[in-house]
mmCIF file of C-alpha atoms in Angstrom:
data_model
loop_
_atom_site.group_PDB
_atom_site.id
_atom_site.type_symbol
_atom_site.label_atom_id
_atom_site.label_comp_id
_atom_site.label_asym_id
_atom_site.label_seq_id
_atom_site.Cartn_x
_atom_site.Cartn_y
_atom_site.Cartn_z
ATOM 1 C CA MET J 24 7.935 -23.353 -1.258
ATOM 2 C CA ALA J 25 6.603 -20.506 -0.542
ATOM 3 C CA SER J 26 2.681 -19.963 -1.634
ATOM 4 C CA THR J 27 2.077 -17.969 -4.828
ATOM 5 C CA ASP J 28 0.343 -15.113 -2.071
ATOM 6 C CA GLU J 29 3.815 -14.753 -0.684
ATOM 7 C CA GLN J 30 6.449 -14.579 -2.812
ATOM 8 C CA PHE J 31 7.062 -10.941 -3.873
ATOM 9 C CA ALA J 32 4.673 -9.829 -0.846
ATOM 10 C CA GLN J 33 6.471 -6.588 -0.349
ATOM 11 C CA ALA J 34 4.381 -5.465 -3.524
ATOM 12 C CA ALA J 35 1.405 -5.122 -0.903
ATOM 13 C CA ASN J 36 3.797 -2.605 0.945
ATOM 14 C CA HIS J 37 4.006 -0.157 -2.236
ATOM 15 C CA TRP J 38 1.079 -0.652 -4.300
ATOM 16 C CA ASP J 39 -2.469 -1.103 -4.170
ATOM 17 C CA LEU J 40 -2.974 -4.470 -5.013
ATOM 18 C CA GLU J 41 -6.726 -5.081 -4.553
ATOM 19 C CA THR J 42 -8.351 -2.627 -5.976
ATOM 20 C CA LEU J 43 -4.997 -3.343 -9.118
ATOM 21 C CA TYR J 44 -7.006 -7.163 -8.925
ATOM 22 C CA THR J 45 -9.782 -6.138 -9.125
ATOM 23 C CA ASP J 46 -9.880 -3.303 -12.224
ATOM 24 C CA LEU J 47 -7.220 -5.569 -14.115
ATOM 25 C CA ALA J 48 -9.689 -8.713 -13.717
ATOM 26 C CA SER J 49 -12.763 -6.049 -15.190
ATOM 27 C CA VAL J 50 -10.813 -5.726 -17.598
ATOM 28 C CA LYS J 51 -10.337 -9.204 -18.461
ATOM 29 C CA GLY J 52 -13.396 -10.507 -17.796
ATOM 30 C CA LYS J 53 -13.028 -12.939 -14.640
ATOM 31 C CA ARG J 54 -10.290 -12.990 -11.683
ATOM 32 C CA LEU J 55 -6.782 -13.060 -11.992
ATOM 33 C CA THR J 56 -5.076 -16.485 -11.669
ATOM 34 C CA PRO J 57 -2.612 -16.823 -8.905
ATOM 35 C CA VAL J 58 0.246 -17.432 -11.554
ATOM 36 C CA GLU J 59 -0.940 -13.865 -12.971
ATOM 37 C CA LYS J 60 -1.022 -12.097 -9.982
ATOM 38 C CA LEU J 61 2.722 -13.228 -8.893
ATOM 39 C CA HIS J 62 4.108 -11.941 -12.050
ATOM 40 C CA LEU J 63 2.164 -8.401 -12.097
ATOM 41 C CA ARG J 64 4.033 -8.523 -7.500
ATOM 42 C CA GLY J 65 7.030 -9.562 -9.519
ATOM 43 C CA LEU J 66 7.283 -6.386 -11.572
ATOM 44 C CA LEU J 67 5.514 -4.361 -9.363
ATOM 45 C CA CYS J 68 8.703 -4.873 -7.652
ATOM 46 C CA GLY J 69 11.237 -4.307 -10.047
ATOM 47 C CA TYR J 70 11.681 -7.936 -11.047
ATOM 48 C CA SER J 71 12.810 -8.087 -15.006
ATOM 49 C CA PRO J 72 10.390 -10.945 -16.017
ATOM 50 C CA ALA J 73 13.767 -12.614 -16.115
ATOM 51 C CA GLU J 74 14.341 -11.980 -12.395
ATOM 52 C CA ILE J 75 11.020 -13.321 -11.753
ATOM 53 C CA ALA J 76 11.461 -16.504 -13.559
ATOM 54 C CA GLU J 77 14.328 -17.268 -11.828
ATOM 55 C CA ARG J 78 13.159 -16.644 -8.250
ATOM 56 C CA LEU J 79 10.727 -19.064 -9.137
ATOM 57 C CA GLY J 80 12.636 -21.485 -10.820
ATOM 58 C CA LYS J 81 10.718 -21.269 -14.236
ATOM 59 C CA ASN J 82 12.058 -20.859 -17.598
ATOM 60 C CA ALA J 83 12.682 -17.081 -18.287
ATOM 61 C CA LYS J 84 11.269 -16.808 -22.407
ATOM 62 C CA GLY J 85 7.889 -18.832 -20.628
ATOM 63 C CA VAL J 86 6.846 -15.576 -17.188
ATOM 64 C CA GLU J 87 7.987 -13.130 -20.750
ATOM 65 C CA THR J 88 5.553 -14.684 -23.379
ATOM 66 C CA ASP J 89 2.830 -15.095 -20.054
ATOM 67 C CA LEU J 90 3.292 -11.466 -19.306
ATOM 68 C CA CYS J 91 2.743 -10.543 -23.166
ATOM 69 C CA ALA J 92 0.175 -12.536 -23.424
ATOM 70 C CA THR J 93 -1.327 -11.745 -19.786
ATOM 71 C CA VAL J 94 -0.549 -8.661 -17.553
ATOM 72 C CA TYR J 95 0.392 -6.432 -20.067
ATOM 73 C CA ARG J 96 -2.704 -6.839 -22.158
ATOM 74 C CA TYR J 97 -4.194 -6.205 -19.298
ATOM 75 C CA VAL J 98 -3.007 -3.009 -18.035
ATOM 76 C CA LYS J 99 -3.214 -1.652 -21.315
ATOM 77 C CA SER J 100 -6.662 -2.150 -21.667
ATOM 78 C CA LEU J 101 -6.901 -1.096 -18.435
ATOM 79 C CA LEU J 102 -5.235 2.185 -18.749
ATOM 80 C CA ASP J 103 -6.412 2.916 -22.858
ATOM 81 C CA LYS J 104 -2.961 2.511 -24.146
ATOM 82 C CA CYS J 105 -3.874 -0.333 -26.064
ATOM 83 C CA ASN J 106 -1.843 1.271 -29.333
ATOM 84 C CA GLU J 107 1.713 1.885 -26.854
ATOM 85 C CA LYS J 108 3.869 -0.225 -27.391
ATOM 86 C CA ILE J 109 5.879 -1.561 -24.270
ATOM 87 C CA GLU J 110 9.657 -1.239 -25.332
ATOM 88 C CA ASN J 111 10.487 -1.982 -22.110
ATOM 89 C CA TRP J 112 9.260 -4.018 -18.756
ATOM 90 C CA ARG J 113 9.236 -1.553 -16.423
ATOM 91 C CA LYS J 114 6.538 0.863 -18.262
ATOM 92 C CA ILE J 115 4.400 -1.133 -16.902
ATOM 93 C CA ALA J 116 4.759 0.105 -12.921
ATOM 94 C CA GLU J 117 5.223 3.866 -14.545
ATOM 95 C CA TRP J 118 1.814 3.742 -16.020
ATOM 96 C CA LEU J 119 0.244 1.684 -13.055
ATOM 97 C CA GLU J 120 1.809 4.469 -10.507
ATOM 98 C CA ASP J 121 0.586 7.697 -13.022
ATOM 99 C CA ALA J 122 -2.085 6.015 -12.962
ATOM 100 C CA GLY J 123 -2.789 6.214 -9.490
ATOM 101 C CA TYR J 124 -1.804 2.614 -7.982
ATOM 102 C CA LYS J 125 0.959 2.959 -6.200
ATOM 103 C CA SER J 126 0.225 3.536 -2.372
ATOM 104 C CA GLN J 127 1.434 7.101 -0.851
ATOM 105 C CA SER J 128 4.938 7.018 1.482
ATOM 106 C CA ASN J 129 3.718 6.621 4.997
ATOM 107 C CA ALA J 130 7.497 7.983 6.640
ATOM 108 C CA GLN J 131 7.646 6.932 9.409
ATOM 109 C CA VAL J 132 7.922 9.215 12.058
ATOM 110 C CA PRO J 133 9.098 9.518 15.415
ATOM 111 C CA VAL J 134 5.947 10.379 17.470
ATOM 112 C CA ASN J 135 8.191 12.175 20.023
ATOM 113 C CA SER J 136 8.864 14.748 17.235
ATOM 114 C CA LEU J 137 6.054 15.793 16.662
ATOM 115 C CA LEU J 138 5.373 16.569 20.124
ATOM 116 C CA PRO J 139 6.421 19.408 22.721
ATOM 117 C CA GLY J 140 9.416 18.145 24.694
ATOM 118 C CA ASN J 141 8.201 16.374 28.169
ATOM 119 C CA SER J 142 5.172 14.394 26.662
ATOM 120 C CA VAL J 143 4.430 11.863 27.435
ATOM 121 C CA VAL J 144 3.059 8.311 25.184
ATOM 122 C CA ASN J 145 1.969 5.941 26.876
ATOM 123 C CA ILE J 146 0.222 2.596 25.176
ATOM 124 C CA THR J 147 -2.325 1.465 28.094
ATOM 125 C CA ASN J 148 -3.672 -0.999 26.428
ATOM 126 C CA ILE J 149 -4.339 -3.143 23.253
ATOM 127 C CA ASN J 150 -7.900 -5.426 22.523
ATOM 128 C CA ILE J 151 -9.454 -6.448 19.544
ATOM 129 C CA GLU J 152 -12.740 -5.877 19.465
ATOM 130 C CA LYS J 153 -14.766 -6.934 16.053
ATOM 131 C CA ASP J 154 -12.715 -6.149 13.496
ATOM 132 C CA GLN J 155 -10.890 -3.476 15.114
ATOM 133 C CA ILE J 156 -7.939 -3.667 16.876
ATOM 134 C CA VAL J 157 -8.003 -0.638 19.936
ATOM 135 C CA PHE J 158 -5.247 0.831 21.116
ATOM 136 C CA LEU J 159 -5.691 2.841 24.787
ATOM 137 C CA ILE J 160 -3.371 5.620 25.182
ATOM 138 C CA ASN J 161 -2.829 7.937 27.325
ATOM 139 C CA LEU J 162 -1.279 11.062 25.853
ATOM 140 C CA ARG J 163 0.663 13.836 27.930
ATOM 141 C CA ILE J 164 1.527 17.100 26.430
ATOM 142 C CA PRO J 165 2.764 19.875 28.768
ATOM 143 C CA THR J 166 1.333 23.487 28.435
ATOM 144 C CA SER J 167 1.932 26.566 30.348
ATOM 145 C CA LYS J 168 1.733 26.698 33.973
ATOM 146 C CA VAL J 169 -1.911 26.414 34.971
ATOM 147 C CA SER J 170 -2.311 30.406 36.269
ATOM 148 C CA ASP J 171 -1.238 31.338 33.275
ATOM 149 C CA ILE J 172 -4.565 29.680 31.872
ATOM 150 C CA SER J 173 -7.895 31.097 33.278
ATOM 151 C CA ILE J 174 -10.768 29.443 32.761
ATOM 152 C CA LYS J 175 -12.484 32.618 31.043
ATOM 153 C CA ASP J 176 -9.774 31.149 27.909
ATOM 154 C CA LEU J 177 -10.946 27.640 27.596
ATOM 155 C CA ASN J 178 -14.107 28.797 26.425
ATOM 156 C CA LEU J 179 -16.091 26.715 29.288
ATOM 157 C CA ASP J 180 -19.572 28.296 29.772
ATOM 158 C CA ASP J 181 -21.381 27.263 33.112
ATOM 159 C CA ASN J 182 -22.939 23.968 32.475
ATOM 160 C CA THR J 183 -19.495 22.311 32.104
ATOM 161 C CA THR J 184 -17.294 23.839 35.213
ATOM 162 C CA ASN J 185 -20.294 21.668 37.621
#
């Protein structure tokens, strides 16, 4: 069986889980348990408590009870909604999205659609340096003919034309 961190991992694609975990932990007074995080991710992926239970091989009533006693309480407290009733489990994700915990979706746009025709993009090297991935990129974007551009247009002063 997959570890609890791997289950419902797709929630990380759409939610700022680390900030959410930290903020909920501050309300709780200590870190969320792996099970609390797991149940929260299940909700954020759009699964009902019964579906979460089914996927985890747990009792549906047990998961619902756990959510009511933990995640629901923490979210209500975090978002200052203690007096509001949760009539549907979907409210949790709606409230958290309204509060800004949902990541902005990064629409995948092909680089070629952003560049003028005949542009060339080559990744010439990929390195890992310290805690960063470094890409060396060769980008060629066609401009108008060189004869159409004067040095004056490029705003180059005498010091740069040596």
